[in-house]
PDB file of C-alpha atoms in Angstrom:
ATOM      1  CA  MET W  25      13.367   0.591  -0.070  1.00 79.00           C
ATOM      2  CA  TYR W  26      14.313   3.710   1.905  1.00 90.00           C
ATOM      3  CA  GLU W  27      13.052   6.958   0.394  1.00 92.00           C
ATOM      4  CA  GLN W  28      14.217   9.899   2.462  1.00 95.00           C
ATOM      5  CA  ASN W  29      11.761  12.757   2.962  1.00 96.00           C
ATOM      6  CA  GLN W  30      13.730  15.992   3.384  1.00 96.00           C
ATOM      7  CA  GLN W  31      11.121  17.655   5.637  1.00 95.00           C
ATOM      8  CA  HIS W  32      11.065  14.611   7.923  1.00 96.00           C
ATOM      9  CA  GLN W  33      14.887  14.496   7.961  1.00 97.00           C
ATOM     10  CA  GLU W  34      15.144  18.150   8.964  1.00 96.00           C
ATOM     11  CA  TRP W  35      12.606  17.634  11.754  1.00 96.00           C
ATOM     12  CA  LEU W  36      14.419  14.509  12.968  1.00 96.00           C
ATOM     13  CA  ASP W  37      17.791  16.266  13.032  1.00 97.00           C
ATOM     14  CA  ALA W  38      16.337  19.147  15.059  1.00 96.00           C
ATOM     15  CA  ALA W  39      14.601  16.726  17.439  1.00 96.00           C
ATOM     16  CA  LEU W  40      17.804  14.761  18.008  1.00 96.00           C
ATOM     17  CA  GLY W  41      19.522  17.995  19.011  1.00 95.00           C
ATOM     18  CA  THR W  42      16.693  19.015  21.335  1.00 94.00           C
ATOM     19  CA  LEU W  43      16.673  15.596  23.011  1.00 94.00           C
ATOM     20  CA  ASP W  44      20.450  15.131  22.986  1.00 93.00           C
ATOM     21  CA  ALA W  45      19.729  11.739  21.404  1.00 94.00           C
ATOM     22  CA  ALA W  46      22.317   9.715  19.490  1.00 93.00           C
ATOM     23  CA  ALA W  47      20.126   8.244  16.745  1.00 94.00           C
ATOM     24  CA  GLY W  48      16.613   8.386  15.382  1.00 96.00           C
ATOM     25  CA  THR W  49      14.118   7.362  12.733  1.00 97.00           C
ATOM     26  CA  ILE W  50      10.758   8.358  11.323  1.00 98.00           C
ATOM     27  CA  HIS W  51       8.489   5.739   9.796  1.00 98.00           C
ATOM     28  CA  ILE W  52       5.293   6.657   7.931  1.00 97.00           C
ATOM     29  CA  GLN W  53       2.367   4.255   7.924  1.00 97.00           C
ATOM     30  CA  ARG W  54       1.245   3.142   4.455  1.00 96.00           C
ATOM     31  CA  GLY W  55      -1.436   0.500   4.486  1.00 96.00           C
ATOM     32  CA  GLN W  56      -0.744  -1.609   7.578  1.00 97.00           C
ATOM     33  CA  ASP W  57       3.056  -1.345   7.482  1.00 98.00           C
ATOM     34  CA  LEU W  58       5.615   1.329   8.328  1.00 98.00           C
ATOM     35  CA  PHE W  59       8.122   2.790   5.864  1.00 98.00           C
ATOM     36  CA  LEU W  60      11.290   4.676   6.770  1.00 98.00           C
ATOM     37  CA  THR W  61      11.363   8.326   5.641  1.00 98.00           C
ATOM     38  CA  ALA W  62      14.163   9.736   7.815  1.00 98.00           C
ATOM     39  CA  ALA W  63      17.114   8.313   9.746  1.00 97.00           C
ATOM     40  CA  ARG W  64      20.206   9.589  11.534  1.00 96.00           C
ATOM     41  CA  ASN W  65      23.133   7.546  12.857  1.00 94.00           C
ATOM     42  CA  ILE W  66      21.565   4.244  11.845  1.00 92.00           C
ATOM     43  CA  PRO W  67      24.102   1.807  10.305  1.00 89.00           C
ATOM     44  CA  PRO W  68      23.455   1.036   6.594  1.00 91.00           C
ATOM     45  CA  PRO W  69      22.740  -2.681   7.236  1.00 90.00           C
ATOM     46  CA  VAL W  70      20.102  -1.651   9.804  1.00 89.00           C
ATOM     47  CA  ILE W  71      18.604   0.879   7.348  1.00 93.00           C
ATOM     48  CA  GLN W  72      18.036  -2.002   4.941  1.00 93.00           C
ATOM     49  CA  ILE W  73      16.277  -4.004   7.645  1.00 90.00           C
ATOM     50  CA  VAL W  74      14.055  -1.197   8.971  1.00 92.00           C
ATOM     51  CA  ALA W  75      13.224   0.477   5.650  1.00 96.00           C
ATOM     52  CA  HIS W  76       9.987  -1.547   5.726  1.00 97.00           C
ATOM     53  CA  VAL W  77       8.573  -2.604   9.086  1.00 95.00           C
ATOM     54  CA  GLU W  78       5.747  -5.099   9.024  1.00 95.00           C
ATOM     55  CA  HIS W  79       2.697  -4.348  11.137  1.00 96.00           C
ATOM     56  CA  GLY W  80       3.476  -4.959  14.812  1.00 93.00           C
ATOM     57  CA  LYS W  81       7.174  -5.844  14.390  1.00 92.00           C
ATOM     58  CA  GLY W  82       9.953  -4.331  16.525  1.00 87.00           C
ATOM     59  CA  MET W  83       9.649  -1.235  18.681  1.00 89.00           C
ATOM     60  CA  ALA W  84       8.118   0.907  15.930  1.00 94.00           C
ATOM     61  CA  GLY W  85       5.564  -1.757  15.067  1.00 95.00           C
ATOM     62  CA  SER W  86       4.715  -2.307  18.725  1.00 94.00           C
ATOM     63  CA  ALA W  87       4.114   1.434  19.187  1.00 96.00           C
ATOM     64  CA  GLN W  88       2.006   1.370  16.013  1.00 98.00           C
ATOM     65  CA  VAL W  89      -0.224  -1.434  17.300  1.00 97.00           C
ATOM     66  CA  LYS W  90      -0.475  -0.149  20.889  1.00 97.00           C
ATOM     67  CA  LYS W  91      -0.949   3.455  19.746  1.00 97.00           C
ATOM     68  CA  ALA W  92       1.263   4.360  22.684  1.00 96.00           C
ATOM     69  CA  PRO W  93       4.994   4.880  23.210  1.00 95.00           C
ATOM     70  CA  VAL W  94       7.156   1.782  23.599  1.00 93.00           C
ATOM     71  CA  GLN W  95      10.467   2.204  25.385  1.00 87.00           C
ATOM     72  CA  THR W  96      13.435   0.415  26.862  1.00 81.00           C
ATOM     73  CA  CYS W  97      16.004   1.648  29.343  1.00 64.00           C
ATOM     74  CA  ASN W  98      18.707  -0.468  27.669  1.00 58.00           C
ATOM     75  CA  LEU W  99      18.424  -1.825  24.114  1.00 57.00           C
ATOM     76  CA  GLN W 100      21.323  -4.199  24.672  1.00 59.00           C
ATOM     77  CA  ASP W 101      19.778  -6.015  27.653  1.00 64.00           C
ATOM     78  CA  ASP W 102      16.050  -5.723  26.870  1.00 57.00           C
ATOM     79  CA  LYS W 103      14.088  -8.963  27.300  1.00 60.00           C
ATOM     80  CA  SER W 104      10.626  -7.612  26.326  1.00 63.00           C
ATOM     81  CA  GLY W 105      10.614  -9.145  22.855  1.00 58.00           C
ATOM     82  CA  ASN W 106      10.031  -5.707  21.293  1.00 61.00           C
ATOM     83  CA  ILE W 107      13.680  -5.233  20.358  1.00 59.00           C
ATOM     84  CA  ARG W 108      14.820  -6.723  17.071  1.00 57.00           C
ATOM     85  CA  PRO W 109      18.489  -7.671  16.495  1.00 58.00           C
ATOM     86  CA  GLY W 110      18.954  -4.728  14.119  1.00 58.00           C
ATOM     87  CA  ALA W 111      18.072  -2.247  16.859  1.00 58.00           C
ATOM     88  CA  LYS W 112      20.834  -3.644  19.037  1.00 56.00           C
ATOM     89  CA  ALA W 113      23.302  -3.003  16.188  1.00 59.00           C
ATOM     90  CA  VAL W 114      22.781   0.752  16.616  1.00 61.00           C
ATOM     91  CA  GLY W 115      24.865   0.466  19.787  1.00 64.00           C
ATOM     92  CA  ALA W 116      22.593   2.690  21.840  1.00 69.00           C
ATOM     93  CA  GLN W 117      21.067   2.014  25.223  1.00 78.00           C
ATOM     94  CA  ALA W 118      17.806   3.804  26.099  1.00 84.00           C
ATOM     95  CA  ALA W 119      15.255   4.098  23.280  1.00 88.00           C
ATOM     96  CA  ILE W 120      11.650   5.066  22.643  1.00 93.00           C
ATOM     97  CA  ALA W 121       9.226   4.735  19.719  1.00 95.00           C
ATOM     98  CA  ILE W 122       6.416   7.314  19.718  1.00 97.00           C
ATOM     99  CA  PRO W 123       3.342   6.903  17.498  1.00 97.00           C
ATOM    100  CA  LEU W 124       1.853  10.031  15.931  1.00 97.00           C
ATOM    101  CA  LEU W 125      -1.925   9.802  15.634  1.00 96.00           C
ATOM    102  CA  ASN W 126      -4.453  11.769  13.614  1.00 95.00           C
ATOM    103  CA  GLN W 127      -7.620  13.180  15.168  1.00 92.00           C
ATOM    104  CA  ALA W 128      -9.430   9.882  14.540  1.00 95.00           C
ATOM    105  CA  GLY W 129      -6.767   8.012  16.520  1.00 95.00           C
ATOM    106  CA  GLU W 130      -5.191   6.355  13.477  1.00 96.00           C
ATOM    107  CA  VAL W 131      -1.409   6.019  13.276  1.00 97.00           C
ATOM    108  CA  LEU W 132       0.255   8.387  10.814  1.00 97.00           C
ATOM    109  CA  ALA W 133       3.872   7.739  11.740  1.00 98.00           C
ATOM    110  CA  VAL W 134       6.229   6.491  14.430  1.00 98.00           C
ATOM    111  CA  ALA W 135       9.230   8.550  15.560  1.00 97.00           C
ATOM    112  CA  GLY W 136      12.051   6.645  17.239  1.00 96.00           C
ATOM    113  CA  PHE W 137      14.944   7.921  19.327  1.00 94.00           C
ATOM    114  CA  ALA W 138      17.940   6.253  20.976  1.00 91.00           C
ATOM    115  CA  TRP W 139      20.499   7.507  23.490  1.00 91.00           C
ATOM    116  CA  GLN W 140      24.015   6.444  24.434  1.00 87.00           C
ATOM    117  CA  LYS W 141      22.962   6.221  28.075  1.00 87.00           C
ATOM    118  CA  GLU W 142      20.583   4.217  30.200  1.00 83.00           C
ATOM    119  CA  GLY W 143      17.577   5.933  31.687  1.00 84.00           C
ATOM    120  CA  ASP W 144      13.900   6.703  31.235  1.00 88.00           C
ATOM    121  CA  PRO W 145      13.254   8.057  27.717  1.00 90.00           C
ATOM    122  CA  ALA W 146       9.687   9.007  28.653  1.00 90.00           C
ATOM    123  CA  GLU W 147      11.119  11.668  30.957  1.00 91.00           C
ATOM    124  CA  TRP W 148      13.402  13.032  28.235  1.00 91.00           C
ATOM    125  CA  VAL W 149      10.638  13.347  25.610  1.00 92.00           C
ATOM    126  CA  ALA W 150       8.271  15.059  28.088  1.00 93.00           C
ATOM    127  CA  SER W 151      10.081  18.401  27.762  1.00 92.00           C
ATOM    128  CA  PRO W 152       7.831  21.241  26.568  1.00 93.00           C
ATOM    129  CA  SER W 153      10.163  22.100  23.682  1.00 92.00           C
ATOM    130  CA  PHE W 154      10.075  18.546  22.329  1.00 93.00           C
ATOM    131  CA  THR W 155       6.318  18.212  22.871  1.00 93.00           C
ATOM    132  CA  THR W 156       5.856  21.324  20.712  1.00 93.00           C
ATOM    133  CA  MET W 157       8.128  19.843  18.028  1.00 92.00           C
ATOM    134  CA  LEU W 158       6.115  16.609  18.057  1.00 92.00           C
ATOM    135  CA  THR W 159       2.862  18.553  17.692  1.00 93.00           C
ATOM    136  CA  ASN W 160       4.320  20.459  14.731  1.00 91.00           C
ATOM    137  CA  LEU W 161       5.388  17.235  12.981  1.00 92.00           C
ATOM    138  CA  ASN W 162       1.990  15.683  13.621  1.00 91.00           C
ATOM    139  CA  SER W 163       0.290  18.749  12.090  1.00 91.00           C
ATOM    140  CA  ALA W 164       2.596  18.628   9.049  1.00 90.00           C
ATOM    141  CA  LEU W 165       1.778  14.948   8.519  1.00 90.00           C
ATOM    142  CA  GLN W 166      -1.935  15.738   8.454  1.00 88.00           C
ATOM    143  CA  ALA W 167      -1.610  18.716   6.072  1.00 80.00           C
TER     144      ALA W 167
END
């Protein structure tokens, strides 16, 4: 079940604007799985599917397990096996899932972003303004 966290939603909305991204999510790790706490421009049927992400499933789960960003230049044509059918329903192209780690290296959350264009999401999220935003969210998650 999707339980929106207002602080996470506000951060996500600001991040989408900074990145000029079309859609996004934040999943918090509870136990071994990920649970959706914020979403923007994700179709309701997809919300139902991604409200609970099992350990290691989809882009968010892959980023969780690898403890490193997972990306695709085109969600619609990706053959990596990381993209679940629900992600393709968003209608976006480039996407990235970024794990947020605590000081011990454990996953706290995974932030996901999608764009209506092909390209390299790693370049887009490397901007200093977004890096600062990510640091602030990570700090808030550990507070």
